[in-house]
Amino acid sequence: MAMELDYDRSLYGVEHQAGPFEITDEIIDRANSSTGETGAAFRSDEGAKEAGYRGRIAPPTLCCILVRQVSLPDVKVKFGKTQMHAGQRVEPKAPVYAGDLLTASSHLKDVYAKTGRSGTMVFVVWETTFTNQDGQVVAEVQESFAKRE
Amino acid sequence: MPYYDEIELGDEIGPVEKVATDDEVSNFCDVWGAPTPNRFTDPAIAEKAGMKGTIVPGIMTMAMMAQLLTNWGGPGSIKDLDLVFRQPVPHNRVLTLAATITDLREEDGENLVECDILMTGTEGERYVGGKAIVALPNR
């Protein structure tokens, strides 16, 4: 039988906006240097143009870094004591260029329980859409947080 | 960059070895906007949170996994990267990243390569795992 979960269901359907985030060369440089990124298209206009882009692009996980800056409410799950970052998903939809202005819109996607060998965990999943200054969706990001008994 | 028609099921991407140093994690936390000190940068805070030591943020490991794919398939090749953070990833240790191709298909005019992707430790720890879809051109 499915476990009955107690949490704030009124959060479903509510969008939480954040931004604009300016994608500066400095942000891309710092993201590159902290992760050892050496891809030419992520490092310079010249490298990006050689790969067929109109200018320097951001690494595909930059939106996953930005998503932390979206202020999300407490889902108030009445389960467990410790919470951990259980997973992350990114679906890049279009290039993010240096100089772009991105906005983010997040909503609660799902709350569910799963029981495995290490016991029951409750997962809270948020989904965020990043859109550029032209209204084009550039990435979909899902973050999953787990609460353990 | 490989071509779609050269790829076969079971082909491997990598392995490559990487190390996330203390300085890189600290810099990453600055970019990410995580207030420091935290369990990623301070051993005492990490131990208080039940860790054996400071850990690498999951999102940073994701960036490393993405590099494995973009270095192979090109900067815009990733269509989907879906990862599970299975256990804490330590600083300053050799991490091995690799992927195995599990499906090849043509969909909406694109050549899609699906793979299982994994980050492991020197003792066989399975730190981060998941699935990825990469698009490749034909020859």
PDB file of C-alpha atoms in Angstrom:
ATOM      1  CA  MET A   1       0.000   0.000   0.000  1.00  0.00           C
ATOM      2  CA  ALA A   2       1.327   3.462  -0.894  1.00  0.00           C
ATOM      3  CA  MET A   3       2.553   5.486   2.065  1.00  0.00           C
ATOM      4  CA  GLU A   4       0.378   8.493   2.933  1.00  0.00           C
ATOM      5  CA  LEU A   5       2.653  11.540   2.951  1.00  0.00           C
ATOM      6  CA  ASP A   6       2.006  14.697   4.933  1.00  0.00           C
ATOM      7  CA  TYR A   7       3.328  17.847   3.219  1.00  0.00           C
ATOM      8  CA  ASP A   8       2.191  21.179   1.837  1.00  0.00           C
ATOM      9  CA  ARG A   9       0.260  20.175  -1.282  1.00  0.00           C
ATOM     10  CA  SER A  10      -0.821  23.780  -1.905  1.00  0.00           C
ATOM     11  CA  LEU A  11       2.631  24.304  -3.464  1.00  0.00           C
ATOM     12  CA  TYR A  12       1.633  22.341  -6.558  1.00  0.00           C
ATOM     13  CA  GLY A  13       0.964  24.625  -9.502  1.00  0.00           C
ATOM     14  CA  VAL A  14       2.812  27.594  -7.970  1.00  0.00           C
ATOM     15  CA  GLU A  15       5.695  29.021 -10.017  1.00  0.00           C
ATOM     16  CA  HIS A  16       8.646  30.606  -8.197  1.00  0.00           C
ATOM     17  CA  GLN A  17      10.528  33.102 -10.353  1.00  0.00           C
ATOM     18  CA  ALA A  18      14.156  34.195 -10.100  1.00  0.00           C
ATOM     19  CA  GLY A  19      16.593  36.265 -12.103  1.00  0.00           C
ATOM     20  CA  PRO A  20      17.586  37.757 -14.366  1.00  0.00           C
ATOM     21  CA  PHE A  21      20.976  36.079 -14.167  1.00  0.00           C
ATOM     22  CA  GLU A  22      23.570  37.709 -16.379  1.00  0.00           C
ATOM     23  CA  ILE A  23      25.876  35.099 -17.879  1.00  0.00           C
ATOM     24  CA  THR A  24      29.133  36.983 -17.731  1.00  0.00           C
ATOM     25  CA  ASP A  25      32.516  35.832 -18.988  1.00  0.00           C
ATOM     26  CA  GLU A  26      33.632  35.952 -15.374  1.00  0.00           C
ATOM     27  CA  ILE A  27      30.957  33.490 -14.215  1.00  0.00           C
ATOM     28  CA  ILE A  28      31.831  31.097 -17.040  1.00  0.00           C
ATOM     29  CA  ASP A  29      35.556  31.466 -16.267  1.00  0.00           C
ATOM     30  CA  ARG A  30      35.013  30.720 -12.582  1.00  0.00           C
ATOM     31  CA  ALA A  31      32.773  27.743 -13.309  1.00  0.00           C
ATOM     32  CA  ASN A  32      35.379  26.423 -15.756  1.00  0.00           C
ATOM     33  CA  SER A  33      38.326  26.831 -13.412  1.00  0.00           C
ATOM     34  CA  SER A  34      36.582  25.197 -10.452  1.00  0.00           C
ATOM     35  CA  THR A  35      35.602  22.123 -12.450  1.00  0.00           C
ATOM     36  CA  GLY A  36      38.645  21.744 -14.719  1.00  0.00           C
ATOM     37  CA  GLU A  37      36.620  22.509 -17.844  1.00  0.00           C
ATOM     38  CA  THR A  38      38.920  22.882 -20.861  1.00  0.00           C
ATOM     39  CA  GLY A  39      36.471  22.691 -23.782  1.00  0.00           C
ATOM     40  CA  ALA A  40      37.421  25.406 -26.313  1.00  0.00           C
ATOM     41  CA  ALA A  41      33.807  26.473 -26.975  1.00  0.00           C
ATOM     42  CA  PHE A  42      33.379  27.222 -23.260  1.00  0.00           C
ATOM     43  CA  ARG A  43      36.601  29.225 -23.041  1.00  0.00           C
ATOM     44  CA  SER A  44      36.587  31.744 -25.890  1.00  0.00           C
ATOM     45  CA  ASP A  45      34.642  33.204 -28.809  1.00  0.00           C
ATOM     46  CA  GLU A  46      37.209  31.746 -31.198  1.00  0.00           C
ATOM     47  CA  GLY A  47      36.845  28.246 -29.776  1.00  0.00           C
ATOM     48  CA  ALA A  48      33.060  28.488 -29.934  1.00  0.00           C
ATOM     49  CA  LYS A  49      33.049  29.783 -33.513  1.00  0.00           C
ATOM     50  CA  GLU A  50      35.221  26.875 -34.596  1.00  0.00           C
ATOM     51  CA  ALA A  51      32.522  24.593 -33.174  1.00  0.00           C
ATOM     52  CA  GLY A  52      29.795  26.440 -35.103  1.00  0.00           C
ATOM     53  CA  TYR A  53      28.449  28.840 -32.462  1.00  0.00           C
ATOM     54  CA  ARG A  54      28.151  32.615 -32.881  1.00  0.00           C
ATOM     55  CA  GLY A  55      30.154  33.215 -29.697  1.00  0.00           C
ATOM     56  CA  ARG A  56      31.343  31.755 -26.428  1.00  0.00           C
ATOM     57  CA  ILE A  57      28.879  29.389 -24.768  1.00  0.00           C
ATOM     58  CA  ALA A  58      28.437  28.287 -21.161  1.00  0.00           C
ATOM     59  CA  PRO A  59      29.020  24.670 -20.089  1.00  0.00           C
ATOM     60  CA  PRO A  60      25.797  22.608 -20.133  1.00  0.00           C
ATOM     61  CA  THR A  61      25.546  22.408 -16.342  1.00  0.00           C
ATOM     62  CA  LEU A  62      25.791  26.156 -15.650  1.00  0.00           C
ATOM     63  CA  CYS A  63      22.021  26.316 -15.149  1.00  0.00           C
ATOM     64  CA  CYS A  64      22.363  23.607 -12.483  1.00  0.00           C
ATOM     65  CA  ILE A  65      24.686  25.970 -10.621  1.00  0.00           C
ATOM     66  CA  LEU A  66      22.280  28.907 -11.007  1.00  0.00           C
ATOM     67  CA  VAL A  67      19.273  26.935  -9.822  1.00  0.00           C
ATOM     68  CA  ARG A  68      20.465  27.250  -6.233  1.00  0.00           C
ATOM     69  CA  GLN A  69      19.684  30.957  -6.417  1.00  0.00           C
ATOM     70  CA  VAL A  70      15.965  30.290  -6.842  1.00  0.00           C
ATOM     71  CA  SER A  71      14.368  30.729  -3.442  1.00  0.00           C
ATOM     72  CA  LEU A  72      12.114  27.736  -2.861  1.00  0.00           C
ATOM     73  CA  PRO A  73       9.635  27.303  -0.006  1.00  0.00           C
ATOM     74  CA  ASP A  74       9.716  24.538   2.585  1.00  0.00           C
ATOM     75  CA  VAL A  75       7.560  21.635   1.405  1.00  0.00           C
ATOM     76  CA  LYS A  76       7.017  20.737   5.085  1.00  0.00           C
ATOM     77  CA  VAL A  77       7.346  17.007   4.602  1.00  0.00           C
ATOM     78  CA  LYS A  78       6.610  15.346   7.924  1.00  0.00           C
ATOM     79  CA  PHE A  79       9.137  12.568   7.564  1.00  0.00           C
ATOM     80  CA  GLY A  80      12.731  11.961   8.560  1.00  0.00           C
ATOM     81  CA  LYS A  81      15.374  14.188  10.018  1.00  0.00           C
ATOM     82  CA  THR A  82      18.194  14.434   7.528  1.00  0.00           C
ATOM     83  CA  GLN A  83      17.910  15.731   3.998  1.00  0.00           C
ATOM     84  CA  MET A  84      20.386  15.186   1.201  1.00  0.00           C
ATOM     85  CA  HIS A  85      20.736  16.157  -2.420  1.00  0.00           C
ATOM     86  CA  ALA A  86      19.754  12.897  -4.092  1.00  0.00           C
ATOM     87  CA  GLY A  87      19.999  13.702  -7.767  1.00  0.00           C
ATOM     88  CA  GLN A  88      20.003  16.237 -10.541  1.00  0.00           C
ATOM     89  CA  ARG A  89      18.906  16.220 -14.151  1.00  0.00           C
ATOM     90  CA  VAL A  90      19.555  18.701 -16.916  1.00  0.00           C
ATOM     91  CA  GLU A  91      18.094  18.795 -20.409  1.00  0.00           C
ATOM     92  CA  PRO A  92      19.863  21.518 -22.388  1.00  0.00           C
ATOM     93  CA  LYS A  93      17.466  22.921 -25.014  1.00  0.00           C
ATOM     94  CA  ALA A  94      19.523  25.706 -26.611  1.00  0.00           C
ATOM     95  CA  PRO A  95      22.996  27.217 -26.212  1.00  0.00           C
ATOM     96  CA  VAL A  96      23.546  29.678 -23.356  1.00  0.00           C
ATOM     97  CA  TYR A  97      25.816  32.461 -24.656  1.00  0.00           C
ATOM     98  CA  ALA A  98      28.088  34.771 -22.698  1.00  0.00           C
ATOM     99  CA  GLY A  99      26.061  37.956 -22.271  1.00  0.00           C
ATOM    100  CA  ASP A 100      22.672  36.216 -22.083  1.00  0.00           C
ATOM    101  CA  LEU A 101      20.166  37.182 -19.408  1.00  0.00           C
ATOM    102  CA  LEU A 102      18.396  34.121 -18.021  1.00  0.00           C
ATOM    103  CA  THR A 103      15.296  33.903 -15.884  1.00  0.00           C
ATOM    104  CA  ALA A 104      14.235  30.853 -13.918  1.00  0.00           C
ATOM    105  CA  SER A 105      10.798  29.513 -13.090  1.00  0.00           C
ATOM    106  CA  SER A 106      10.527  26.629 -10.609  1.00  0.00           C
ATOM    107  CA  HIS A 107       7.674  24.478  -9.440  1.00  0.00           C
ATOM    108  CA  LEU A 108       7.168  21.456  -7.233  1.00  0.00           C
ATOM    109  CA  LYS A 109       7.045  18.446  -9.531  1.00  0.00           C
ATOM    110  CA  ASP A 110       6.563  15.520  -7.179  1.00  0.00           C
ATOM    111  CA  VAL A 111       6.818  14.204  -3.638  1.00  0.00           C
ATOM    112  CA  TYR A 112       6.979  10.435  -3.261  1.00  0.00           C
ATOM    113  CA  ALA A 113       8.228   7.682  -0.968  1.00  0.00           C
ATOM    114  CA  LYS A 114      10.467   4.815  -1.960  1.00  0.00           C
ATOM    115  CA  THR A 115      11.472   1.843   0.157  1.00  0.00           C
ATOM    116  CA  GLY A 116      14.689  -0.035  -0.483  1.00  0.00           C
ATOM    117  CA  ARG A 117      17.309  -2.054   1.378  1.00  0.00           C
ATOM    118  CA  SER A 118      18.315   0.939   3.493  1.00  0.00           C
ATOM    119  CA  GLY A 119      14.731   1.762   4.499  1.00  0.00           C
ATOM    120  CA  THR A 120      12.203   4.314   3.363  1.00  0.00           C
ATOM    121  CA  MET A 121      13.105   7.678   1.885  1.00  0.00           C
ATOM    122  CA  VAL A 122      10.865  10.513   0.789  1.00  0.00           C
ATOM    123  CA  PHE A 123      11.891  12.389  -2.337  1.00  0.00           C
ATOM    124  CA  VAL A 124      10.996  15.994  -3.138  1.00  0.00           C
ATOM    125  CA  VAL A 125      11.486  16.937  -6.791  1.00  0.00           C
ATOM    126  CA  TRP A 126      11.619  20.520  -8.090  1.00  0.00           C
ATOM    127  CA  GLU A 127      11.613  21.382 -11.773  1.00  0.00           C
ATOM    128  CA  THR A 128      13.065  24.649 -13.105  1.00  0.00           C
ATOM    129  CA  THR A 129      12.851  26.105 -16.609  1.00  0.00           C
ATOM    130  CA  PHE A 130      15.519  28.590 -17.689  1.00  0.00           C
ATOM    131  CA  THR A 131      14.588  31.062 -20.414  1.00  0.00           C
ATOM    132  CA  ASN A 132      16.815  33.592 -22.177  1.00  0.00           C
ATOM    133  CA  GLN A 133      16.166  37.266 -22.985  1.00  0.00           C
ATOM    134  CA  ASP A 134      14.462  36.257 -26.265  1.00  0.00           C
ATOM    135  CA  GLY A 135      11.959  34.002 -24.515  1.00  0.00           C
ATOM    136  CA  GLN A 136      13.700  30.845 -25.691  1.00  0.00           C
ATOM    137  CA  VAL A 137      13.865  27.949 -23.227  1.00  0.00           C
ATOM    138  CA  VAL A 138      17.550  27.058 -22.805  1.00  0.00           C
ATOM    139  CA  ALA A 139      17.402  24.333 -20.150  1.00  0.00           C
ATOM    140  CA  GLU A 140      15.154  22.248 -17.945  1.00  0.00           C
ATOM    141  CA  VAL A 141      16.640  21.286 -14.600  1.00  0.00           C
ATOM    142  CA  GLN A 142      15.282  18.832 -12.040  1.00  0.00           C
ATOM    143  CA  GLU A 143      16.601  18.646  -8.494  1.00  0.00           C
ATOM    144  CA  SER A 144      15.740  15.796  -6.184  1.00  0.00           C
ATOM    145  CA  PHE A 145      16.144  15.918  -2.408  1.00  0.00           C
ATOM    146  CA  ALA A 146      15.749  12.867  -0.184  1.00  0.00           C
ATOM    147  CA  LYS A 147      14.665  12.717   3.443  1.00  0.00           C
ATOM    148  CA  ARG A 148      15.708   9.644   5.364  1.00  0.00           C
ATOM    149  CA  GLU A 149      14.101   8.033   8.422  1.00  0.00           C
TER     150      GLU A 149
ATOM    151  CA  MET B   1      34.436  13.864 -32.306  1.00  0.00           C
ATOM    152  CA  PRO B   2      32.945  10.459 -33.175  1.00  0.00           C
ATOM    153  CA  TYR B   3      30.266   9.979 -35.824  1.00  0.00           C
ATOM    154  CA  TYR B   4      26.979   8.255 -35.085  1.00  0.00           C
ATOM    155  CA  ASP B   5      27.505   5.590 -37.723  1.00  0.00           C
ATOM    156  CA  GLU B   6      30.845   4.610 -36.135  1.00  0.00           C
ATOM    157  CA  ILE B   7      29.321   3.893 -32.717  1.00  0.00           C
ATOM    158  CA  GLU B   8      28.250   0.458 -31.501  1.00  0.00           C
ATOM    159  CA  LEU B   9      26.314  -0.746 -28.473  1.00  0.00           C
ATOM    160  CA  GLY B  10      28.683  -1.477 -25.615  1.00  0.00           C
ATOM    161  CA  ASP B  11      31.270   1.089 -26.710  1.00  0.00           C
ATOM    162  CA  GLU B  12      32.886   2.930 -23.827  1.00  0.00           C
ATOM    163  CA  ILE B  13      33.344   6.655 -23.323  1.00  0.00           C
ATOM    164  CA  GLY B  14      36.440   7.196 -21.191  1.00  0.00           C
ATOM    165  CA  PRO B  15      37.496   6.241 -18.654  1.00  0.00           C
ATOM    166  CA  VAL B  16      39.048   9.496 -17.501  1.00  0.00           C
ATOM    167  CA  GLU B  17      40.474  10.252 -14.088  1.00  0.00           C
ATOM    168  CA  LYS B  18      39.837  13.487 -12.230  1.00  0.00           C
ATOM    169  CA  VAL B  19      40.503  14.904  -8.770  1.00  0.00           C
ATOM    170  CA  ALA B  20      38.406  17.580  -7.056  1.00  0.00           C
ATOM    171  CA  THR B  21      40.861  19.550  -4.927  1.00  0.00           C
ATOM    172  CA  ASP B  22      40.057  21.607  -1.816  1.00  0.00           C
ATOM    173  CA  ASP B  23      40.672  24.821  -3.768  1.00  0.00           C
ATOM    174  CA  GLU B  24      38.440  23.778  -6.660  1.00  0.00           C
ATOM    175  CA  VAL B  25      35.595  22.873  -4.289  1.00  0.00           C
ATOM    176  CA  SER B  26      35.987  26.173  -2.455  1.00  0.00           C
ATOM    177  CA  ASN B  27      35.935  28.100  -5.746  1.00  0.00           C
ATOM    178  CA  PHE B  28      32.932  26.106  -6.903  1.00  0.00           C
ATOM    179  CA  CYS B  29      31.023  27.007  -3.717  1.00  0.00           C
ATOM    180  CA  ASP B  30      31.733  30.704  -4.441  1.00  0.00           C
ATOM    181  CA  VAL B  31      30.338  30.423  -7.971  1.00  0.00           C
ATOM    182  CA  TRP B  32      27.422  28.331  -6.781  1.00  0.00           C
ATOM    183  CA  GLY B  33      26.542  30.834  -4.046  1.00  0.00           C
ATOM    184  CA  ALA B  34      26.801  28.377  -1.165  1.00  0.00           C
ATOM    185  CA  PRO B  35      27.647  30.284   2.022  1.00  0.00           C
ATOM    186  CA  THR B  36      30.996  29.083   3.407  1.00  0.00           C
ATOM    187  CA  PRO B  37      32.213  27.493   5.579  1.00  0.00           C
ATOM    188  CA  ASN B  38      29.992  24.498   4.945  1.00  0.00           C
ATOM    189  CA  ARG B  39      30.219  20.712   4.788  1.00  0.00           C
ATOM    190  CA  PHE B  40      31.937  21.022   1.419  1.00  0.00           C
ATOM    191  CA  THR B  41      34.782  23.178   2.743  1.00  0.00           C
ATOM    192  CA  ASP B  42      35.080  22.638   6.506  1.00  0.00           C
ATOM    193  CA  PRO B  43      36.003  19.203   7.942  1.00  0.00           C
ATOM    194  CA  ALA B  44      34.424  19.964  11.346  1.00  0.00           C
ATOM    195  CA  ILE B  45      31.074  20.911   9.788  1.00  0.00           C
ATOM    196  CA  ALA B  46      31.212  17.853   7.525  1.00  0.00           C
ATOM    197  CA  GLU B  47      31.860  15.538  10.479  1.00  0.00           C
ATOM    198  CA  LYS B  48      29.023  17.132  12.436  1.00  0.00           C
ATOM    199  CA  ALA B  49      26.758  16.290   9.474  1.00  0.00           C
ATOM    200  CA  GLY B  50      27.839  12.656   9.671  1.00  0.00           C
ATOM    201  CA  MET B  51      30.435  12.723   6.882  1.00  0.00           C
ATOM    202  CA  LYS B  52      33.945  11.305   7.163  1.00  0.00           C
ATOM    203  CA  GLY B  53      35.332  14.570   5.805  1.00  0.00           C
ATOM    204  CA  THR B  54      34.561  17.385   3.400  1.00  0.00           C
ATOM    205  CA  ILE B  55      32.667  16.316   0.311  1.00  0.00           C
ATOM    206  CA  VAL B  56      32.346  17.455  -3.281  1.00  0.00           C
ATOM    207  CA  PRO B  57      28.989  19.109  -4.120  1.00  0.00           C
ATOM    208  CA  GLY B  58      26.758  16.914  -6.248  1.00  0.00           C
ATOM    209  CA  ILE B  59      26.403  19.651  -8.851  1.00  0.00           C
ATOM    210  CA  MET B  60      30.181  19.839  -9.159  1.00  0.00           C
ATOM    211  CA  THR B  61      30.361  16.104  -9.829  1.00  0.00           C
ATOM    212  CA  MET B  62      27.652  16.648 -12.448  1.00  0.00           C
ATOM    213  CA  ALA B  63      29.822  19.249 -14.193  1.00  0.00           C
ATOM    214  CA  MET B  64      32.664  16.709 -14.254  1.00  0.00           C
ATOM    215  CA  MET B  65      30.378  14.041 -15.731  1.00  0.00           C
ATOM    216  CA  ALA B  66      29.185  16.505 -18.369  1.00  0.00           C
ATOM    217  CA  GLN B  67      32.820  17.137 -19.364  1.00  0.00           C
ATOM    218  CA  LEU B  68      33.298  13.452 -20.055  1.00  0.00           C
ATOM    219  CA  LEU B  69      30.436  13.668 -22.554  1.00  0.00           C
ATOM    220  CA  THR B  70      31.215  17.040 -24.174  1.00  0.00           C
ATOM    221  CA  ASN B  71      34.905  16.152 -24.591  1.00  0.00           C
ATOM    222  CA  TRP B  72      33.715  13.085 -26.481  1.00  0.00           C
ATOM    223  CA  GLY B  73      30.632  14.280 -28.362  1.00  0.00           C
ATOM    224  CA  GLY B  74      31.204  18.027 -28.654  1.00  0.00           C
ATOM    225  CA  PRO B  75      30.152  21.088 -26.638  1.00  0.00           C
ATOM    226  CA  GLY B  76      26.452  20.994 -27.527  1.00  0.00           C
ATOM    227  CA  SER B  77      26.010  17.253 -27.692  1.00  0.00           C
ATOM    228  CA  ILE B  78      24.255  16.602 -24.352  1.00  0.00           C
ATOM    229  CA  LYS B  79      20.478  16.252 -24.650  1.00  0.00           C
ATOM    230  CA  ASP B  80      19.834  14.811 -21.214  1.00  0.00           C
ATOM    231  CA  LEU B  81      21.989  14.081 -18.183  1.00  0.00           C
ATOM    232  CA  ASP B  82      20.174  12.449 -15.273  1.00  0.00           C
ATOM    233  CA  LEU B  83      22.297  11.589 -12.232  1.00  0.00           C
ATOM    234  CA  VAL B  84      21.813  10.018  -8.813  1.00  0.00           C
ATOM    235  CA  PHE B  85      24.225  11.059  -6.070  1.00  0.00           C
ATOM    236  CA  ARG B  86      24.718   7.652  -4.452  1.00  0.00           C
ATOM    237  CA  GLN B  87      27.282   8.446  -1.773  1.00  0.00           C
ATOM    238  CA  PRO B  88      29.455  11.358  -0.632  1.00  0.00           C
ATOM    239  CA  VAL B  89      32.379  12.125  -2.955  1.00  0.00           C
ATOM    240  CA  PRO B  90      35.641  12.947  -1.113  1.00  0.00           C
ATOM    241  CA  HIS B  91      38.100  15.718  -2.011  1.00  0.00           C
ATOM    242  CA  ASN B  92      41.622  15.051  -3.271  1.00  0.00           C
ATOM    243  CA  ARG B  93      40.971  11.455  -4.354  1.00  0.00           C
ATOM    244  CA  VAL B  94      41.194   9.958  -7.804  1.00  0.00           C
ATOM    245  CA  LEU B  95      37.744   9.691  -9.366  1.00  0.00           C
ATOM    246  CA  THR B  96      37.180   7.586 -12.465  1.00  0.00           C
ATOM    247  CA  LEU B  97      34.477   8.659 -14.909  1.00  0.00           C
ATOM    248  CA  ALA B  98      33.199   6.405 -17.665  1.00  0.00           C
ATOM    249  CA  ALA B  99      30.106   5.694 -19.717  1.00  0.00           C
ATOM    250  CA  THR B 100      28.844   2.677 -21.652  1.00  0.00           C
ATOM    251  CA  ILE B 101      26.591   3.010 -24.682  1.00  0.00           C
ATOM    252  CA  THR B 102      23.300   1.185 -24.166  1.00  0.00           C
ATOM    253  CA  ASP B 103      21.070   2.369 -27.020  1.00  0.00           C
ATOM    254  CA  LEU B 104      21.311   3.990 -30.452  1.00  0.00           C
ATOM    255  CA  ARG B 105      18.283   5.501 -32.141  1.00  0.00           C
ATOM    256  CA  GLU B 106      17.162   8.133 -34.607  1.00  0.00           C
ATOM    257  CA  GLU B 107      14.468  10.403 -33.221  1.00  0.00           C
ATOM    258  CA  ASP B 108      13.025  13.664 -34.616  1.00  0.00           C
ATOM    259  CA  GLY B 109      15.869  13.893 -37.104  1.00  0.00           C
ATOM    260  CA  GLU B 110      18.587  13.451 -34.487  1.00  0.00           C
ATOM    261  CA  ASN B 111      21.032  10.586 -33.929  1.00  0.00           C
ATOM    262  CA  LEU B 112      20.759   9.817 -30.238  1.00  0.00           C
ATOM    263  CA  VAL B 113      23.261   7.823 -28.218  1.00  0.00           C
ATOM    264  CA  GLU B 114      22.063   6.696 -24.800  1.00  0.00           C
ATOM    265  CA  CYS B 115      24.543   5.599 -22.153  1.00  0.00           C
ATOM    266  CA  ASP B 116      24.952   4.574 -18.550  1.00  0.00           C
ATOM    267  CA  ILE B 117      27.403   6.887 -16.826  1.00  0.00           C
ATOM    268  CA  LEU B 118      29.292   6.267 -13.598  1.00  0.00           C
ATOM    269  CA  MET B 119      31.806   7.933 -11.285  1.00  0.00           C
ATOM    270  CA  THR B 120      33.766   5.473  -9.163  1.00  0.00           C
ATOM    271  CA  GLY B 121      36.523   5.602  -6.542  1.00  0.00           C
ATOM    272  CA  THR B 122      39.783   3.697  -6.293  1.00  0.00           C
ATOM    273  CA  GLU B 123      38.194   1.086  -3.989  1.00  0.00           C
ATOM    274  CA  GLY B 124      35.274   0.520  -6.343  1.00  0.00           C
ATOM    275  CA  GLU B 125      32.968   3.022  -4.628  1.00  0.00           C
ATOM    276  CA  ARG B 126      30.045   3.924  -6.907  1.00  0.00           C
ATOM    277  CA  TYR B 127      29.724   7.613  -6.121  1.00  0.00           C
ATOM    278  CA  VAL B 128      27.505   8.990  -8.881  1.00  0.00           C
ATOM    279  CA  GLY B 129      25.568   7.126 -11.529  1.00  0.00           C
ATOM    280  CA  GLY B 130      22.886   7.715 -14.072  1.00  0.00           C
ATOM    281  CA  LYS B 131      21.919   7.988 -17.702  1.00  0.00           C
ATOM    282  CA  ALA B 132      22.783  10.384 -20.470  1.00  0.00           C
ATOM    283  CA  ILE B 133      21.620  11.027 -24.005  1.00  0.00           C
ATOM    284  CA  VAL B 134      24.042  12.575 -26.475  1.00  0.00           C
ATOM    285  CA  ALA B 135      23.373  13.618 -30.087  1.00  0.00           C
ATOM    286  CA  LEU B 136      26.009  12.889 -32.726  1.00  0.00           C
ATOM    287  CA  PRO B 137      26.256  13.760 -36.424  1.00  0.00           C
ATOM    288  CA  ASN B 138      26.535  11.226 -39.241  1.00  0.00           C
ATOM    289  CA  ARG B 139      29.816  10.974 -41.125  1.00  0.00           C
TER     290      ARG B 139
END
